[in-house]
Amino acid sequence: MTPQFDAVIVGSGFGGMGAAIQLRRLGFDNLLILEREDDLGGTWHVNRYPGLAVDIASVTYSYSFEPNPYWSRLFAPGAELKRYADHVADKYELRQHMRFNQVVQGALWDDDGQHWTVSIVGAEPVTTRYLVTATGFLSQPNTPDIPGIDSFAGKIIHTTKWDDSYDLRGKRVAVIGTGATAVQLIPEIAPLLEELTVYQRTAIWVTPKQDGAIPKPVQHLFAKLPITQRAARLANTSALELLMISAVLHFKQANVLNRGAAAIARAHLFRQVRDPELRRKLTPDYDFGCKRPTFSNTYYPTFNRPNVHLETDPIARIEPDGIVTRSGSKTGIDTLVLATGFNLWDTNFPAIEVIGRGGRSLGKWWRENRFQAYEGVSVPMFPNYLTLASPYSYSGLSYFTTIETQMAHMKRLFGAMRKAGADTFEVTPEANQAYLDEVTEKLGDSVFYRGSCDTARSYYYNQHGEAAILRPTSTLAAIRQSRSFPTDDYVYA
Ligand code: NAP
């Protein structure tokens, strides 16, 4: 039986679209992109909370082959990223392959037919030769299981489901969470509210944000002379790369940089908050780099406002009209904002059930063994399958580096498969093990294992205490590797 599709891609964010662009370049036109949401763009469609913006300079946060000269700011607002995603989908003719509101349940490898069967809630299953999951890392919202939360009588908004029609003006609001999302959101909404109470479990490092509008003449220059934007990208990427390699990956050798960054964040806090007790509460007690740091010039000063309160007493329970902390004090609220992030390790790896050869369940296998994926894209016993949001896949910083590395990997892999006259590939267990050993060893020097991270509660760590997201190599090394990995790390049939 010939499968219905050459490839099914799950997810229409930048990862899924990058895979689709690459597959089309490779001559596969019979593609299906299945998307859970009602529109494309992944993170940048789902997240629409006030203050949303990139936290990697926009020149770097885009496909290198599709620069956008018209970013309005150094750190573009989220709506511009969504528009950029729409532009990419149109230009590369991807929309025709997309089906929205399609919740993929799972995928099963058929060894006889050498294809995948993909099951979709409320629709007929589809068959495909190749399967790509591009479901993102931060795509399963974490809704905290706080006692009494279901009894809350007011409005609850998770930041991934922002309700634009709900007027926050004059409301008494609680925000739970102080991660990157909260750092962007809190300064935006605070001036609108009667009272804002921020429930902080773990403080976050916040460094100054070197943001600003990109003047129109510069945008025109980028459009007319793309090399100028490429130069800006190179300069930005190099600086990020230096930080990433030294402060994160080589913490053992270069932790002076982490201490320097923490000193900058402390000085930032000192300049912006005069109350020593408030400063103490806002100062993290773990090393800079254990958790993704944030950038903001407006987060700390927000806590100086008379209508904003920082609560560090742990939440005991939620009642219909307020939140009670462990000390017994109650704050009355009418709106509860959950800036509580995402669940990566229970529900996201993988985001759908994937059953490979011999009935092997990817999620079960990862949990019973270790989370692993060769070069962050493929897994033994899972033929013709590429998993983009994988353990040890993320090159750090701009996610587009990871996407383009994976696109390059696909090009080499499919090229080798065709050369072998085959249409099935599967990574060998030996190559997979060698990659796992290599990343494990390299991560040994990183801030995650050498730093003081116990109190960071960082989502970089999984349930076994392993920091299994980051691919611990330089961007250059990752790119080189994607273009030169031994093609016999795969078997072809
Ligand atoms: P996050 O970093 O995981 O932060 C979630 C926050 O909620 C943490 O402060 C966490 O406290 C708190 N929390 C969770 N469950 C809780 C509970 N039961 N009780 C009390 N507090 C609870 O999530 P995020 O802020 O959404 O950011 C996630 C990632 O998204 C970022 O690291 C970044 O990579 C990305 N992001 C990027 C941008 C951007 O590029 N512009 C913007 C936003 C987010 P603990 O720390 O104590 O667990």
mmCIF file of N, CA and C in Angstrom, residues 181-283:
data_model
loop_
_atom_site.group_PDB
_atom_site.id
_atom_site.type_symbol
_atom_site.label_atom_id
_atom_site.label_comp_id
_atom_site.label_asym_id
_atom_site.label_seq_id
_atom_site.Cartn_x
_atom_site.Cartn_y
_atom_site.Cartn_z
ATOM 1 N N THR A 181 7.776 34.847 31.295
ATOM 2 C CA THR A 181 6.465 35.365 30.892
ATOM 3 C C THR A 181 6.002 36.446 31.863
ATOM 4 N N ALA A 182 6.082 36.134 33.155
ATOM 5 C CA ALA A 182 5.641 37.094 34.171
ATOM 6 C C ALA A 182 6.474 38.377 34.105
ATOM 7 N N VAL A 183 7.760 38.237 33.837
ATOM 8 C CA VAL A 183 8.642 39.408 33.771
ATOM 9 C C VAL A 183 8.186 40.355 32.658
ATOM 10 N N GLN A 184 7.667 39.798 31.576
ATOM 11 C CA GLN A 184 7.165 40.647 30.488
ATOM 12 C C GLN A 184 5.770 41.182 30.797
ATOM 13 N N LEU A 185 4.947 40.343 31.397
ATOM 14 C CA LEU A 185 3.530 40.674 31.593
ATOM 15 C C LEU A 185 3.289 41.697 32.711
ATOM 16 N N ILE A 186 3.944 41.464 33.854
ATOM 17 C CA ILE A 186 3.619 42.233 35.068
ATOM 18 C C ILE A 186 3.735 43.756 34.858
ATOM 19 N N PRO A 187 4.845 44.247 34.262
ATOM 20 C CA PRO A 187 4.932 45.712 34.094
ATOM 21 C C PRO A 187 3.848 46.270 33.182
ATOM 22 N N GLU A 188 3.353 45.451 32.253
ATOM 23 C CA GLU A 188 2.331 45.927 31.316
ATOM 24 C C GLU A 188 0.975 46.088 31.988
ATOM 25 N N ILE A 189 0.637 45.133 32.863
ATOM 26 C CA ILE A 189 -0.727 45.168 33.410
ATOM 27 C C ILE A 189 -0.817 45.966 34.719
ATOM 28 N N ALA A 190 0.304 46.089 35.432
ATOM 29 C CA ALA A 190 0.251 46.702 36.767
ATOM 30 C C ALA A 190 -0.432 48.080 36.777
ATOM 31 N N PRO A 191 -0.112 48.974 35.812
ATOM 32 C CA PRO A 191 -0.728 50.313 35.880
ATOM 33 C C PRO A 191 -2.249 50.308 35.705
ATOM 34 N N LEU A 192 -2.780 49.203 35.144
ATOM 35 C CA LEU A 192 -4.226 49.160 34.884
ATOM 36 C C LEU A 192 -5.024 48.743 36.114
ATOM 37 N N LEU A 193 -4.353 48.142 37.072
ATOM 38 C CA LEU A 193 -5.068 47.394 38.110
ATOM 39 C C LEU A 193 -5.277 48.211 39.379
ATOM 40 N N GLU A 194 -6.289 47.779 40.127
ATOM 41 C CA GLU A 194 -6.435 48.392 41.448
ATOM 42 C C GLU A 194 -5.342 47.837 42.360
ATOM 43 N N GLU A 195 -5.240 46.535 42.404
ATOM 44 C CA GLU A 195 -4.202 45.886 43.211
ATOM 45 C C GLU A 195 -3.622 44.726 42.422
ATOM 46 N N LEU A 196 -2.304 44.535 42.540
ATOM 47 C CA LEU A 196 -1.663 43.361 41.936
ATOM 48 C C LEU A 196 -0.801 42.694 42.993
ATOM 49 N N THR A 197 -1.054 41.419 43.227
ATOM 50 C CA THR A 197 -0.198 40.650 44.127
ATOM 51 C C THR A 197 0.523 39.598 43.298
ATOM 52 N N VAL A 198 1.836 39.607 43.374
ATOM 53 C CA VAL A 198 2.642 38.655 42.609
ATOM 54 C C VAL A 198 3.111 37.559 43.561
ATOM 55 N N TYR A 199 2.749 36.326 43.262
ATOM 56 C CA TYR A 199 3.157 35.193 44.108
ATOM 57 C C TYR A 199 4.419 34.589 43.519
ATOM 58 N N GLN A 200 5.514 34.792 44.232
ATOM 59 C CA GLN A 200 6.817 34.325 43.753
ATOM 60 C C GLN A 200 7.274 33.128 44.591
ATOM 61 N N ARG A 201 7.538 32.018 43.890
ATOM 62 C CA ARG A 201 8.099 30.870 44.607
ATOM 63 C C ARG A 201 9.617 30.909 44.499
ATOM 64 N N THR A 202 10.096 31.226 43.294
ATOM 65 C CA THR A 202 11.541 31.270 43.050
ATOM 66 C C THR A 202 11.860 32.568 42.318
ATOM 67 N N ALA A 203 12.776 33.349 42.874
ATOM 68 C CA ALA A 203 13.133 34.622 42.221
ATOM 69 C C ALA A 203 13.889 34.331 40.925
ATOM 70 N N ILE A 204 13.870 35.299 40.023
ATOM 71 C CA ILE A 204 14.532 35.106 38.729
ATOM 72 C C ILE A 204 15.570 36.204 38.505
ATOM 73 N N TRP A 205 16.689 35.832 37.863
ATOM 74 C CA TRP A 205 17.697 36.839 37.522
ATOM 75 C C TRP A 205 17.174 37.696 36.377
ATOM 76 N N VAL A 206 17.258 38.997 36.566
ATOM 77 C CA VAL A 206 16.800 39.936 35.531
ATOM 78 C C VAL A 206 17.942 40.907 35.222
ATOM 79 N N THR A 207 18.352 40.945 33.973
ATOM 80 C CA THR A 207 19.423 41.868 33.574
ATOM 81 C C THR A 207 18.842 42.980 32.700
ATOM 82 N N PRO A 208 19.563 44.080 32.542
ATOM 83 C CA PRO A 208 19.029 45.184 31.728
ATOM 84 C C PRO A 208 18.769 44.740 30.306
ATOM 85 N N LYS A 209 17.751 45.350 29.699
ATOM 86 C CA LYS A 209 17.392 45.006 28.325
ATOM 87 C C LYS A 209 17.838 46.148 27.410
ATOM 88 N N GLN A 210 18.736 45.827 26.492
ATOM 89 C CA GLN A 210 19.244 46.865 25.570
ATOM 90 C C GLN A 210 18.314 46.926 24.363
ATOM 91 N N ASP A 211 17.142 47.458 24.599
ATOM 92 C CA ASP A 211 16.132 47.464 23.526
ATOM 93 C C ASP A 211 16.020 48.861 22.920
ATOM 94 N N GLY A 212 15.301 48.971 21.845
ATOM 95 C CA GLY A 212 15.045 50.280 21.242
ATOM 96 C C GLY A 212 14.416 50.085 19.878
ATOM 97 N N ALA A 213 13.790 51.166 19.389
ATOM 98 C CA ALA A 213 13.184 51.096 18.053
ATOM 99 C C ALA A 213 14.300 51.029 17.020
ATOM 100 N N ILE A 214 14.061 50.271 15.948
ATOM 101 C CA ILE A 214 15.005 50.268 14.827
ATOM 102 C C ILE A 214 14.527 51.361 13.865
ATOM 103 N N PRO A 215 15.315 52.434 13.707
ATOM 104 C CA PRO A 215 14.833 53.556 12.882
ATOM 105 C C PRO A 215 14.555 53.106 11.449
ATOM 106 N N LYS A 216 13.591 53.775 10.836
ATOM 107 C CA LYS A 216 13.192 53.430 9.459
ATOM 108 C C LYS A 216 14.392 53.401 8.503
ATOM 109 N N PRO A 217 15.309 54.407 8.567
ATOM 110 C CA PRO A 217 16.447 54.357 7.631
ATOM 111 C C PRO A 217 17.267 53.069 7.780
ATOM 112 N N VAL A 218 17.363 52.568 9.032
ATOM 113 C CA VAL A 218 18.115 51.316 9.230
ATOM 114 C C VAL A 218 17.337 50.149 8.613
ATOM 115 N N GLN A 219 16.018 50.170 8.776
ATOM 116 C CA GLN A 219 15.198 49.107 8.164
ATOM 117 C C GLN A 219 15.363 49.118 6.645
ATOM 118 N N HIS A 220 15.374 50.333 6.078
ATOM 119 C CA HIS A 220 15.546 50.437 4.617
ATOM 120 C C HIS A 220 16.926 49.938 4.198
ATOM 121 N N LEU A 221 17.914 50.262 5.029
ATOM 122 C CA LEU A 221 19.277 49.797 4.731
ATOM 123 C C LEU A 221 19.306 48.254 4.742
ATOM 124 N N PHE A 222 18.677 47.665 5.763
ATOM 125 C CA PHE A 222 18.617 46.192 5.851
ATOM 126 C C PHE A 222 17.942 45.611 4.609
ATOM 127 N N ALA A 223 16.888 46.306 4.131
ATOM 128 C CA ALA A 223 16.148 45.800 2.969
ATOM 129 C C ALA A 223 16.967 45.940 1.688
ATOM 130 N N LYS A 224 17.662 47.089 1.579
ATOM 131 C CA LYS A 224 18.391 47.353 0.326
ATOM 132 C C LYS A 224 19.710 46.618 0.255
ATOM 133 N N LEU A 225 20.356 46.539 1.426
ATOM 134 C CA LEU A 225 21.678 45.901 1.481
ATOM 135 C C LEU A 225 21.641 44.800 2.534
ATOM 136 N N PRO A 226 21.099 43.627 2.181
ATOM 137 C CA PRO A 226 20.907 42.563 3.187
ATOM 138 C C PRO A 226 22.188 42.191 3.930
ATOM 139 N N ILE A 227 23.326 42.474 3.295
ATOM 140 C CA ILE A 227 24.589 42.126 3.964
ATOM 141 C C ILE A 227 24.739 42.874 5.289
ATOM 142 N N THR A 228 24.146 44.069 5.374
ATOM 143 C CA THR A 228 24.256 44.841 6.617
ATOM 144 C C THR A 228 23.495 44.137 7.744
ATOM 145 N N GLN A 229 22.330 43.569 7.401
ATOM 146 C CA GLN A 229 21.573 42.851 8.433
ATOM 147 C C GLN A 229 22.285 41.538 8.795
ATOM 148 N N ARG A 230 22.901 40.945 7.772
ATOM 149 C CA ARG A 230 23.652 39.710 8.061
ATOM 150 C C ARG A 230 24.810 40.007 9.013
ATOM 151 N N ALA A 231 25.434 41.173 8.816
ATOM 152 C CA ALA A 231 26.558 41.550 9.697
ATOM 153 C C ALA A 231 26.039 41.759 11.118
ATOM 154 N N ALA A 232 24.866 42.415 11.237
ATOM 155 C CA ALA A 232 24.287 42.636 12.575
ATOM 156 C C ALA A 232 23.948 41.298 13.218
ATOM 157 N N ARG A 233 23.452 40.376 12.408
ATOM 158 C CA ARG A 233 23.102 39.046 12.921
ATOM 159 C C ARG A 233 24.356 38.321 13.406
ATOM 160 N N LEU A 234 25.388 38.408 12.594
ATOM 161 C CA LEU A 234 26.635 37.722 12.947
ATOM 162 C C LEU A 234 27.194 38.270 14.259
ATOM 163 N N ALA A 235 27.165 39.603 14.394
ATOM 164 C CA ALA A 235 27.701 40.217 15.620
ATOM 165 C C ALA A 235 26.888 39.759 16.824
ATOM 166 N N ASN A 236 25.551 39.763 16.694
ATOM 167 C CA ASN A 236 24.693 39.373 17.800
ATOM 168 C C ASN A 236 24.856 37.893 18.139
ATOM 169 N N THR A 237 24.876 37.069 17.094
ATOM 170 C CA THR A 237 25.001 35.624 17.321
ATOM 171 C C THR A 237 26.343 35.308 17.986
ATOM 172 N N SER A 238 27.387 36.005 17.562
ATOM 173 C CA SER A 238 28.716 35.722 18.123
ATOM 174 C C SER A 238 28.751 36.062 19.608
ATOM 175 N N ALA A 239 28.127 37.203 19.958
ATOM 176 C CA ALA A 239 28.126 37.602 21.373
ATOM 177 C C ALA A 239 27.346 36.576 22.201
ATOM 178 N N LEU A 240 26.186 36.166 21.694
ATOM 179 C CA LEU A 240 25.377 35.181 22.421
ATOM 180 C C LEU A 240 26.136 33.865 22.553
ATOM 181 N N GLU A 241 26.798 33.526 21.472
ATOM 182 C CA GLU A 241 27.530 32.266 21.411
ATOM 183 C C GLU A 241 28.635 32.231 22.470
ATOM 184 N N LEU A 242 29.314 33.366 22.573
ATOM 185 C CA LEU A 242 30.402 33.464 23.540
ATOM 186 C C LEU A 242 29.877 33.239 24.959
ATOM 187 N N LEU A 243 28.743 33.893 25.233
ATOM 188 C CA LEU A 243 28.128 33.766 26.555
ATOM 189 C C LEU A 243 27.703 32.336 26.818
ATOM 190 N N MET A 244 27.063 31.762 25.799
ATOM 191 C CA MET A 244 26.517 30.410 25.914
ATOM 192 C C MET A 244 27.645 29.403 26.185
ATOM 193 N N ILE A 245 28.704 29.505 25.375
ATOM 194 C CA ILE A 245 29.770 28.519 25.498
ATOM 195 C C ILE A 245 30.498 28.672 26.819
ATOM 196 N N SER A 246 30.771 29.937 27.192
ATOM 197 C CA SER A 246 31.562 30.098 28.385
ATOM 198 C C SER A 246 30.719 29.994 29.653
ATOM 199 N N ALA A 247 29.645 30.811 29.732
ATOM 200 C CA ALA A 247 28.924 30.888 31.007
ATOM 201 C C ALA A 247 28.038 29.675 31.263
ATOM 202 N N VAL A 248 27.553 29.038 30.208
ATOM 203 C CA VAL A 248 26.651 27.895 30.421
ATOM 204 C C VAL A 248 27.409 26.571 30.303
ATOM 205 N N LEU A 249 28.085 26.392 29.170
ATOM 206 C CA LEU A 249 28.687 25.075 28.924
ATOM 207 C C LEU A 249 30.018 24.873 29.651
ATOM 208 N N HIS A 250 30.788 25.968 29.797
ATOM 209 C CA HIS A 250 32.088 25.821 30.460
ATOM 210 C C HIS A 250 32.112 26.548 31.797
ATOM 211 N N PHE A 251 31.052 26.337 32.538
ATOM 212 C CA PHE A 251 30.938 26.978 33.852
ATOM 213 C C PHE A 251 32.148 26.635 34.723
ATOM 214 N N LYS A 252 32.596 25.383 34.600
ATOM 215 C CA LYS A 252 33.712 24.932 35.437
ATOM 216 C C LYS A 252 34.926 25.855 35.226
ATOM 217 N N GLN A 253 35.165 26.220 33.973
ATOM 218 C CA GLN A 253 36.339 27.023 33.666
ATOM 219 C C GLN A 253 36.048 28.523 33.712
ATOM 220 N N ALA A 254 34.811 28.933 33.417
ATOM 221 C CA ALA A 254 34.559 30.360 33.168
ATOM 222 C C ALA A 254 33.456 30.932 34.054
ATOM 223 N N ASN A 255 33.316 30.417 35.297
ATOM 224 C CA ASN A 255 32.172 30.890 36.080
ATOM 225 C C ASN A 255 32.307 32.340 36.533
ATOM 226 N N VAL A 256 33.470 32.926 36.263
ATOM 227 C CA VAL A 256 33.608 34.350 36.544
ATOM 228 C C VAL A 256 32.577 35.141 35.740
ATOM 229 N N LEU A 257 32.239 34.620 34.557
ATOM 230 C CA LEU A 257 31.227 35.288 33.723
ATOM 231 C C LEU A 257 29.852 35.214 34.372
ATOM 232 N N ASN A 258 29.541 34.055 34.934
ATOM 233 C CA ASN A 258 28.245 33.916 35.625
ATOM 234 C C ASN A 258 28.189 34.869 36.811
ATOM 235 N N ARG A 259 29.329 34.937 37.538
ATOM 236 C CA ARG A 259 29.346 35.839 38.693
ATOM 237 C C ARG A 259 29.206 37.284 38.228
ATOM 238 N N GLY A 260 29.843 37.599 37.080
ATOM 239 C CA GLY A 260 29.740 38.948 36.512
ATOM 240 C C GLY A 260 28.296 39.266 36.120
ATOM 241 N N ALA A 261 27.645 38.301 35.478
ATOM 242 C CA ALA A 261 26.253 38.530 35.046
ATOM 243 C C ALA A 261 25.359 38.701 36.275
ATOM 244 N N ALA A 262 25.597 37.897 37.302
ATOM 245 C CA ALA A 262 24.792 38.021 38.526
ATOM 246 C C ALA A 262 25.034 39.390 39.167
ATOM 247 N N ALA A 263 26.286 39.878 39.112
ATOM 248 C CA ALA A 263 26.595 41.198 39.682
ATOM 249 C C ALA A 263 25.866 42.292 38.910
ATOM 250 N N ILE A 264 25.799 42.126 37.576
ATOM 251 C CA ILE A 264 25.075 43.116 36.756
ATOM 252 C C ILE A 264 23.595 43.119 37.140
ATOM 253 N N ALA A 265 23.032 41.920 37.310
ATOM 254 C CA ALA A 265 21.610 41.823 37.675
ATOM 255 C C ALA A 265 21.373 42.417 39.067
ATOM 256 N N ARG A 266 22.311 42.168 39.999
ATOM 257 C CA ARG A 266 22.154 42.721 41.354
ATOM 258 C C ARG A 266 22.220 44.252 41.334
ATOM 259 N N ALA A 267 23.164 44.770 40.528
ATOM 260 C CA ALA A 267 23.298 46.230 40.428
ATOM 261 C C ALA A 267 22.033 46.832 39.799
ATOM 262 N N HIS A 268 21.484 46.118 38.823
ATOM 263 C CA HIS A 268 20.242 46.533 38.151
ATOM 264 C C HIS A 268 19.122 46.634 39.195
ATOM 265 N N LEU A 269 19.045 45.629 40.035
ATOM 266 C CA LEU A 269 18.027 45.597 41.083
ATOM 267 C C LEU A 269 18.270 46.725 42.090
ATOM 268 N N PHE A 270 19.547 46.906 42.451
ATOM 269 C CA PHE A 270 19.894 47.928 43.438
ATOM 270 C C PHE A 270 19.494 49.321 42.933
ATOM 271 N N ARG A 271 19.763 49.572 41.638
ATOM 272 C CA ARG A 271 19.424 50.876 41.057
ATOM 273 C C ARG A 271 17.918 51.094 41.029
ATOM 274 N N GLN A 272 17.163 50.008 40.862
ATOM 275 C CA GLN A 272 15.739 50.170 40.584
ATOM 276 C C GLN A 272 14.817 49.980 41.794
ATOM 277 N N VAL A 273 15.356 49.343 42.836
ATOM 278 C CA VAL A 273 14.509 49.105 44.016
ATOM 279 C C VAL A 273 15.268 49.584 45.255
ATOM 280 N N ARG A 274 14.685 50.506 46.006
ATOM 281 C CA ARG A 274 15.393 51.073 47.149
ATOM 282 C C ARG A 274 15.136 50.286 48.435
ATOM 283 N N ASP A 275 14.055 49.567 48.516
ATOM 284 C CA ASP A 275 13.697 48.860 49.753
ATOM 285 C C ASP A 275 14.552 47.586 49.888
ATOM 286 N N PRO A 276 15.426 47.526 50.924
ATOM 287 C CA PRO A 276 16.344 46.381 51.023
ATOM 288 C C PRO A 276 15.628 45.047 51.201
ATOM 289 N N GLU A 277 14.495 45.052 51.905
ATOM 290 C CA GLU A 277 13.766 43.808 52.132
ATOM 291 C C GLU A 277 13.181 43.289 50.806
ATOM 292 N N LEU A 278 12.657 44.211 50.012
ATOM 293 C CA LEU A 278 12.120 43.841 48.701
ATOM 294 C C LEU A 278 13.252 43.326 47.811
ATOM 295 N N ARG A 279 14.398 43.989 47.888
ATOM 296 C CA ARG A 279 15.546 43.538 47.078
ATOM 297 C C ARG A 279 15.963 42.127 47.479
ATOM 298 N N ARG A 280 15.960 41.901 48.778
ATOM 299 C CA ARG A 280 16.358 40.566 49.267
ATOM 300 C C ARG A 280 15.434 39.502 48.692
ATOM 301 N N LYS A 281 14.142 39.801 48.710
ATOM 302 C CA LYS A 281 13.172 38.820 48.205
ATOM 303 C C LYS A 281 13.320 38.598 46.700
ATOM 304 N N LEU A 282 13.718 39.653 45.997
ATOM 305 C CA LEU A 282 13.808 39.544 44.532
ATOM 306 C C LEU A 282 15.157 38.973 44.059
ATOM 307 N N THR A 283 16.055 38.697 45.011
ATOM 308 C CA THR A 283 17.387 38.203 44.615
ATOM 309 C C THR A 283 17.417 36.675 44.628
#
